[in-house]
GROMACS .gro file of C-alpha atoms in nm:
model
  316
    1UNK     CA    1   3.220  -4.653   3.398
    2UNK     CA    2   3.176  -4.296   3.556
    3UNK     CA    3   2.897  -4.238   3.330
    4UNK     CA    4   2.714  -4.524   3.450
    5UNK     CA    5   2.797  -4.440   3.818
    6UNK     CA    6   2.641  -4.084   3.756
    7UNK     CA    7   2.340  -4.231   3.614
    8UNK     CA    8   2.268  -4.489   3.868
    9UNK     CA    9   2.328  -4.252   4.161
   10UNK     CA   10   2.067  -3.975   4.065
   11UNK     CA   11   2.234  -3.735   3.833
   12UNK     CA   12   2.017  -3.593   3.571
   13UNK     CA   13   2.102  -3.676   3.198
   14UNK     CA   14   2.365  -3.468   3.056
   15UNK     CA   15   2.257  -3.172   2.835
   16UNK     CA   16   2.550  -3.176   2.660
   17UNK     CA   17   2.835  -3.438   2.569
   18UNK     CA   18   3.155  -3.445   2.361
   19UNK     CA   19   3.492  -3.604   2.372
   20UNK     CA   20   3.476  -3.713   2.753
   21UNK     CA   21   3.310  -3.391   2.848
   22UNK     CA   22   2.974  -3.385   2.998
   23UNK     CA   23   2.742  -3.096   3.122
   24UNK     CA   24   2.472  -3.132   3.384
   25UNK     CA   25   2.221  -2.875   3.485
   26UNK     CA   26   2.023  -2.860   3.814
   27UNK     CA   27   1.712  -2.638   3.880
   28UNK     CA   28   1.539  -2.538   4.202
   29UNK     CA   29   1.291  -2.288   4.301
   30UNK     CA   30   1.596  -2.068   4.426
   31UNK     CA   31   1.811  -2.085   4.099
   32UNK     CA   32   2.014  -2.315   3.889
   33UNK     CA   33   2.347  -2.503   3.865
   34UNK     CA   34   2.586  -2.631   3.619
   35UNK     CA   35   2.840  -2.917   3.648
   36UNK     CA   36   3.076  -2.974   3.367
   37UNK     CA   37   3.280  -3.308   3.412
   38UNK     CA   38   3.576  -3.436   3.218
   39UNK     CA   39   3.697  -3.801   3.236
   40UNK     CA   40   4.053  -3.808   3.282
   41UNK     CA   41   4.148  -4.156   3.356
   42UNK     CA   42   3.929  -4.483   3.402
   43UNK     CA   43   3.775  -4.403   3.753
   44UNK     CA   44   3.900  -4.047   3.774
   45UNK     CA   45   3.715  -3.727   3.678
   46UNK     CA   46   3.737  -3.361   3.717
   47UNK     CA   47   3.423  -3.130   3.735
   48UNK     CA   48   3.383  -2.769   3.750
   49UNK     CA   49   3.082  -2.663   3.977
   50UNK     CA   50   2.888  -2.342   3.935
   51UNK     CA   51   2.579  -2.289   4.144
   52UNK     CA   52   2.357  -1.975   4.172
   53UNK     CA   53   2.089  -2.094   4.406
   54UNK     CA   54   2.016  -2.088   4.785
   55UNK     CA   55   2.001  -2.469   4.798
   56UNK     CA   56   1.937  -2.797   4.609
   57UNK     CA   57   1.827  -3.133   4.708
   58UNK     CA   58   2.088  -3.396   4.623
   59UNK     CA   59   1.978  -3.761   4.529
   60UNK     CA   60   2.311  -3.895   4.491
   61UNK     CA   61   2.372  -4.222   4.675
   62UNK     CA   62   2.663  -4.430   4.587
   63UNK     CA   63   2.778  -4.803   4.642
   64UNK     CA   64   3.108  -4.751   4.513
   65UNK     CA   65   3.428  -4.709   4.710
   66UNK     CA   66   3.513  -4.337   4.629
   67UNK     CA   67   3.744  -4.049   4.732
   68UNK     CA   68   3.630  -3.710   4.652
   69UNK     CA   69   3.821  -3.364   4.665
   70UNK     CA   70   3.613  -3.047   4.657
   71UNK     CA   71   3.789  -2.705   4.619
   72UNK     CA   72   3.578  -2.411   4.710
   73UNK     CA   73   3.681  -2.085   4.481
   74UNK     CA   74   3.399  -1.854   4.562
   75UNK     CA   75   3.102  -1.873   4.796
   76UNK     CA   76   3.011  -2.086   5.067
   77UNK     CA   77   2.864  -2.427   5.126
   78UNK     CA   78   2.686  -2.600   5.426
   79UNK     CA   79   2.760  -2.958   5.488
   80UNK     CA   80   2.670  -3.212   5.781
   81UNK     CA   81   2.929  -3.243   6.022
   82UNK     CA   82   2.774  -3.507   6.241
   83UNK     CA   83   2.434  -3.595   6.370
   84UNK     CA   84   2.236  -3.273   6.376
   85UNK     CA   85   2.542  -3.027   6.325
   86UNK     CA   86   2.671  -2.845   6.042
   87UNK     CA   87   2.998  -2.686   5.928
   88UNK     CA   88   3.095  -2.456   5.635
   89UNK     CA   89   3.336  -2.466   5.340
   90UNK     CA   90   3.456  -2.126   5.214
   91UNK     CA   91   3.674  -1.981   4.937
   92UNK     CA   92   4.032  -2.144   4.957
   93UNK     CA   93   3.904  -2.468   5.152
   94UNK     CA   94   3.942  -2.834   5.059
   95UNK     CA   95   3.672  -3.073   5.145
   96UNK     CA   96   3.771  -3.449   5.124
   97UNK     CA   97   3.517  -3.730   5.163
   98UNK     CA   98   3.382  -4.063   5.030
   99UNK     CA   99   3.043  -3.929   4.928
  100UNK     CA  100   2.878  -4.137   5.216
  101UNK     CA  101   2.667  -3.836   5.332
  102UNK     CA  102   2.608  -3.681   4.986
  103UNK     CA  103   2.236  -3.728   4.978
  104UNK     CA  104   1.985  -3.459   5.097
  105UNK     CA  105   1.969  -3.102   5.146
  106UNK     CA  106   2.255  -2.868   5.055
  107UNK     CA  107   2.258  -2.516   5.125
  108UNK     CA  108   2.469  -2.218   4.985
  109UNK     CA  109   2.442  -1.929   5.232
  110UNK     CA  110   2.544  -1.671   4.996
  111UNK     CA  111   2.319  -1.798   4.712
  112UNK     CA  112   2.636  -1.909   4.495
  113UNK     CA  113   2.906  -2.158   4.488
  114UNK     CA  114   3.205  -2.208   4.249
  115UNK     CA  115   3.455  -2.473   4.269
  116UNK     CA  116   3.617  -2.785   4.136
  117UNK     CA  117   3.561  -3.144   4.228
  118UNK     CA  118   3.821  -3.426   4.164
  119UNK     CA  119   3.671  -3.777   4.199
  120UNK     CA  120   3.836  -4.123   4.228
  121UNK     CA  121   3.646  -4.452   4.209
  122UNK     CA  122   3.834  -4.717   4.384
  123UNK     CA  123   3.991  -4.973   4.299
  124UNK     CA  124   3.950  -4.876   3.922
  125UNK     CA  125   4.135  -4.536   3.960
  126UNK     CA  126   4.418  -4.717   4.155
  127UNK     CA  127   4.463  -4.949   3.863
  128UNK     CA  128   4.450  -4.681   3.598
  129UNK     CA  129   4.697  -4.445   3.777
  130UNK     CA  130   4.932  -4.759   3.795
  131UNK     CA  131   4.886  -4.793   3.406
  132UNK     CA  132   4.925  -4.428   3.303
  133UNK     CA  133   5.218  -4.343   3.545
  134UNK     CA  134   5.455  -4.596   3.613
  135UNK     CA  135   5.589  -4.627   3.964
  136UNK     CA  136   5.356  -4.334   4.070
  137UNK     CA  137   5.435  -4.310   4.461
  138UNK     CA  138   5.090  -4.202   4.583
  139UNK     CA  139   4.862  -4.489   4.722
  140UNK     CA  140   4.500  -4.374   4.670
  141UNK     CA  141   4.382  -4.620   4.937
  142UNK     CA  142   4.608  -4.502   5.181
  143UNK     CA  143   4.510  -4.131   5.109
  144UNK     CA  144   4.153  -4.225   5.165
  145UNK     CA  145   4.239  -4.373   5.490
  146UNK     CA  146   4.435  -4.056   5.577
  147UNK     CA  147   4.181  -3.813   5.517
  148UNK     CA  148   3.844  -3.993   5.520
  149UNK     CA  149   3.859  -4.223   5.831
  150UNK     CA  150   3.493  -4.162   5.919
  151UNK     CA  151   3.169  -4.095   5.733
  152UNK     CA  152   3.184  -3.732   5.721
  153UNK     CA  153   3.397  -3.484   5.535
  154UNK     CA  154   3.736  -3.371   5.637
  155UNK     CA  155   3.801  -3.003   5.572
  156UNK     CA  156   4.125  -2.844   5.512
  157UNK     CA  157   4.139  -2.470   5.588
  158UNK     CA  158   4.432  -2.232   5.477
  159UNK     CA  159   4.673  -2.507   5.347
  160UNK     CA  160   4.962  -2.349   5.160
  161UNK     CA  161   4.979  -2.385   4.782
  162UNK     CA  162   4.612  -2.508   4.732
  163UNK     CA  163   4.488  -2.195   4.561
  164UNK     CA  164   4.804  -2.219   4.342
  165UNK     CA  165   4.717  -2.581   4.217
  166UNK     CA  166   4.341  -2.498   4.153
  167UNK     CA  167   4.352  -2.160   4.013
  168UNK     CA  168   4.546  -2.264   3.716
  169UNK     CA  169   4.267  -2.487   3.614
  170UNK     CA  170   4.057  -2.172   3.541
  171UNK     CA  171   4.297  -2.051   3.273
  172UNK     CA  172   4.365  -2.354   3.037
  173UNK     CA  173   4.378  -2.337   2.659
  174UNK     CA  174   4.096  -2.573   2.516
  175UNK     CA  175   4.378  -2.776   2.307
  176UNK     CA  176   4.558  -2.892   2.597
  177UNK     CA  177   4.278  -2.935   2.875
  178UNK     CA  178   4.285  -3.318   2.904
  179UNK     CA  179   4.660  -3.370   2.947
  180UNK     CA  180   4.687  -3.050   3.157
  181UNK     CA  181   4.404  -3.170   3.404
  182UNK     CA  182   4.591  -3.513   3.446
  183UNK     CA  183   4.915  -3.334   3.531
  184UNK     CA  184   4.743  -3.114   3.792
  185UNK     CA  185   4.552  -3.404   3.946
  186UNK     CA  186   4.869  -3.590   4.002
  187UNK     CA  187   5.022  -3.278   4.143
  188UNK     CA  188   4.735  -3.247   4.398
  189UNK     CA  189   4.779  -3.625   4.489
  190UNK     CA  190   5.134  -3.575   4.552
  191UNK     CA  191   5.055  -3.248   4.765
  192UNK     CA  192   4.804  -3.408   4.987
  193UNK     CA  193   5.034  -3.738   5.028
  194UNK     CA  194   5.283  -3.503   5.172
  195UNK     CA  195   5.071  -3.261   5.367
  196UNK     CA  196   5.078  -3.297   5.757
  197UNK     CA  197   4.761  -3.293   5.912
  198UNK     CA  198   4.723  -3.018   6.189
  199UNK     CA  199   4.472  -2.761   6.322
  200UNK     CA  200   4.401  -2.644   5.977
  201UNK     CA  201   4.148  -2.952   5.928
  202UNK     CA  202   3.946  -2.874   6.239
  203UNK     CA  203   3.655  -2.640   6.112
  204UNK     CA  204   3.404  -2.538   6.383
  205UNK     CA  205   3.063  -2.702   6.393
  206UNK     CA  206   2.735  -2.564   6.509
  207UNK     CA  207   2.402  -2.764   6.611
  208UNK     CA  208   2.115  -2.749   6.386
  209UNK     CA  209   1.904  -2.557   6.653
  210UNK     CA  210   2.169  -2.273   6.644
  211UNK     CA  211   2.188  -2.257   6.248
  212UNK     CA  212   1.812  -2.253   6.240
  213UNK     CA  213   1.803  -1.949   6.486
  214UNK     CA  214   2.093  -1.770   6.277
  215UNK     CA  215   1.905  -1.820   5.957
  216UNK     CA  216   1.600  -1.672   6.106
  217UNK     CA  217   1.774  -1.376   6.234
  218UNK     CA  218   1.922  -1.341   5.878
  219UNK     CA  219   1.594  -1.320   5.734
  220UNK     CA  220   1.478  -1.065   5.976
  221UNK     CA  221   1.774  -0.852   5.928
  222UNK     CA  222   1.753  -0.852   5.552
  223UNK     CA  223   1.382  -0.834   5.490
  224UNK     CA  224   1.372  -0.459   5.574
  225UNK     CA  225   1.697  -0.273   5.548
  226UNK     CA  226   1.524   0.044   5.703
  227UNK     CA  227   1.543  -0.136   6.024
  228UNK     CA  228   1.836  -0.186   6.251
  229UNK     CA  229   1.871  -0.449   6.508
  230UNK     CA  230   2.142  -0.482   6.782
  231UNK     CA  231   2.304  -0.814   6.880
  232UNK     CA  232   2.143  -0.789   7.211
  233UNK     CA  233   1.801  -0.741   7.057
  234UNK     CA  234   1.855  -1.050   6.817
  235UNK     CA  235   1.994  -1.270   7.092
  236UNK     CA  236   1.689  -1.221   7.298
  237UNK     CA  237   1.459  -1.262   7.017
  238UNK     CA  238   1.584  -1.585   6.908
  239UNK     CA  239   1.688  -1.727   7.239
  240UNK     CA  240   2.050  -1.763   7.162
  241UNK     CA  241   2.352  -1.611   7.344
  242UNK     CA  242   2.533  -1.331   7.174
  243UNK     CA  243   2.853  -1.495   7.154
  244UNK     CA  244   2.714  -1.793   6.982
  245UNK     CA  245   2.508  -1.578   6.761
  246UNK     CA  246   2.817  -1.379   6.649
  247UNK     CA  247   3.026  -1.679   6.589
  248UNK     CA  248   2.768  -1.888   6.412
  249UNK     CA  249   2.661  -1.604   6.183
  250UNK     CA  250   3.015  -1.557   6.076
  251UNK     CA  251   3.044  -1.917   5.998
  252UNK     CA  252   2.739  -1.945   5.797
  253UNK     CA  253   2.761  -1.607   5.604
  254UNK     CA  254   3.123  -1.546   5.606
  255UNK     CA  255   3.150  -1.215   5.776
  256UNK     CA  256   3.049  -1.051   6.117
  257UNK     CA  257   2.679  -0.947   6.160
  258UNK     CA  258   2.752  -0.582   6.142
  259UNK     CA  259   3.007  -0.590   5.846
  260UNK     CA  260   2.773  -0.828   5.658
  261UNK     CA  261   2.473  -0.587   5.697
  262UNK     CA  262   2.687  -0.280   5.599
  263UNK     CA  263   2.807  -0.448   5.275
  264UNK     CA  264   2.441  -0.571   5.201
  265UNK     CA  265   2.304  -0.213   5.246
  266UNK     CA  266   2.579  -0.063   5.016
  267UNK     CA  267   2.524  -0.314   4.747
  268UNK     CA  268   2.144  -0.233   4.763
  269UNK     CA  269   2.227   0.120   4.755
  270UNK     CA  270   2.454   0.077   4.444
  271UNK     CA  271   2.183  -0.104   4.264
  272UNK     CA  272   1.919   0.174   4.354
  273UNK     CA  273   2.143   0.444   4.249
  274UNK     CA  274   2.149   0.315   3.913
  275UNK     CA  275   1.818   0.180   3.868
  276UNK     CA  276   1.635   0.468   3.998
  277UNK     CA  277   1.812   0.807   3.881
  278UNK     CA  278   1.519   1.008   3.985
  279UNK     CA  279   1.558   0.914   4.331
  280UNK     CA  280   1.789   1.150   4.558
  281UNK     CA  281   2.072   1.026   4.767
  282UNK     CA  282   1.888   1.122   5.074
  283UNK     CA  283   1.596   0.899   4.979
  284UNK     CA  284   1.817   0.611   4.900
  285UNK     CA  285   2.009   0.641   5.212
  286UNK     CA  286   1.675   0.625   5.409
  287UNK     CA  287   1.565   0.323   5.211
  288UNK     CA  288   1.896   0.127   5.328
  289UNK     CA  289   1.879   0.253   5.691
  290UNK     CA  290   2.055   0.581   5.718
  291UNK     CA  291   1.897   0.892   5.862
  292UNK     CA  292   2.203   1.094   5.756
  293UNK     CA  293   2.285   1.136   5.393
  294UNK     CA  294   2.643   1.266   5.484
  295UNK     CA  295   2.711   0.959   5.692
  296UNK     CA  296   2.549   0.714   5.411
  297UNK     CA  297   2.780   0.892   5.158
  298UNK     CA  298   3.087   0.845   5.372
  299UNK     CA  299   3.021   0.462   5.414
  300UNK     CA  300   2.929   0.435   5.062
  301UNK     CA  301   3.241   0.591   4.938
  302UNK     CA  302   3.466   0.370   5.180
  303UNK     CA  303   3.289   0.066   5.039
  304UNK     CA  304   3.273   0.129   4.663
  305UNK     CA  305   3.552   0.381   4.629
  306UNK     CA  306   3.333   0.643   4.491
  307UNK     CA  307   3.069   0.903   4.610
  308UNK     CA  308   2.714   0.817   4.538
  309UNK     CA  309   2.677   1.068   4.282
  310UNK     CA  310   3.004   0.955   4.114
  311UNK     CA  311   2.886   0.607   4.116
  312UNK     CA  312   2.555   0.694   3.960
  313UNK     CA  313   2.723   0.915   3.688
  314UNK     CA  314   2.960   0.644   3.571
  315UNK     CA  315   2.678   0.385   3.537
  316UNK     CA  316   2.497   0.605   3.279
   0.00000   0.00000   0.00000
């Protein structure tokens, strides 16, 4: 049943398949993604998602009545939050939806996304849970109504115990995977059934025009690390208020502008220190925007826990 749904809704053919497990690969100009799906019950699946790309175009369109739960372990994902508006899933978030808005362009602002999806096809999943677990108290239809009343996703941010439930799915011995996955799915359903909705489910959203301006500012900031721009300069250049720029940038990229750029500069410097052993520390400092080698060394040590020379020596 699930295999037919995946095929009918635009998924590529699996590149590997064995014993209720299927592996799908996706490619775009910016990278690749892998999804590994396990069938747990009729109408219920669990999928590991690992994407190393900036974006991909989903052709998934369903006519089925679905409830899907996405857990973000690492990275970020941009999703539609309404007409011409976007919001962001970050590490530790749960996103619940009916896959009614799952076709189109998806963006990973940090160029990677890792997480787990648990999907239910109703009413088949309702019937199979009744058969597999006698007197199971969670009503999937009621749960869908609780979290997915509208067309757009509901995101839960910072809910207690969510990380505990999902992190254990990343260290399961091969011989017990399927029964263990089934138990964890039942645990998750019980948890969500008891969870009281509050402000944790209200994620900020930003209009498409704001997001486009912030992404343009990001391209400017990252294309030449020798150049520095102030918030005021970016605000004037891209015609966006400074407060909106800072708030939107943090939502899209997960960090304030200055923190993001400092970390990017230190990551680039770390790469150069090991790739170009003939280059001096002062030269590398200049290439990532620091006129003072001593100031660069202090910031590098704070970020990496080692001086530039120590980092270079340990990489040999």
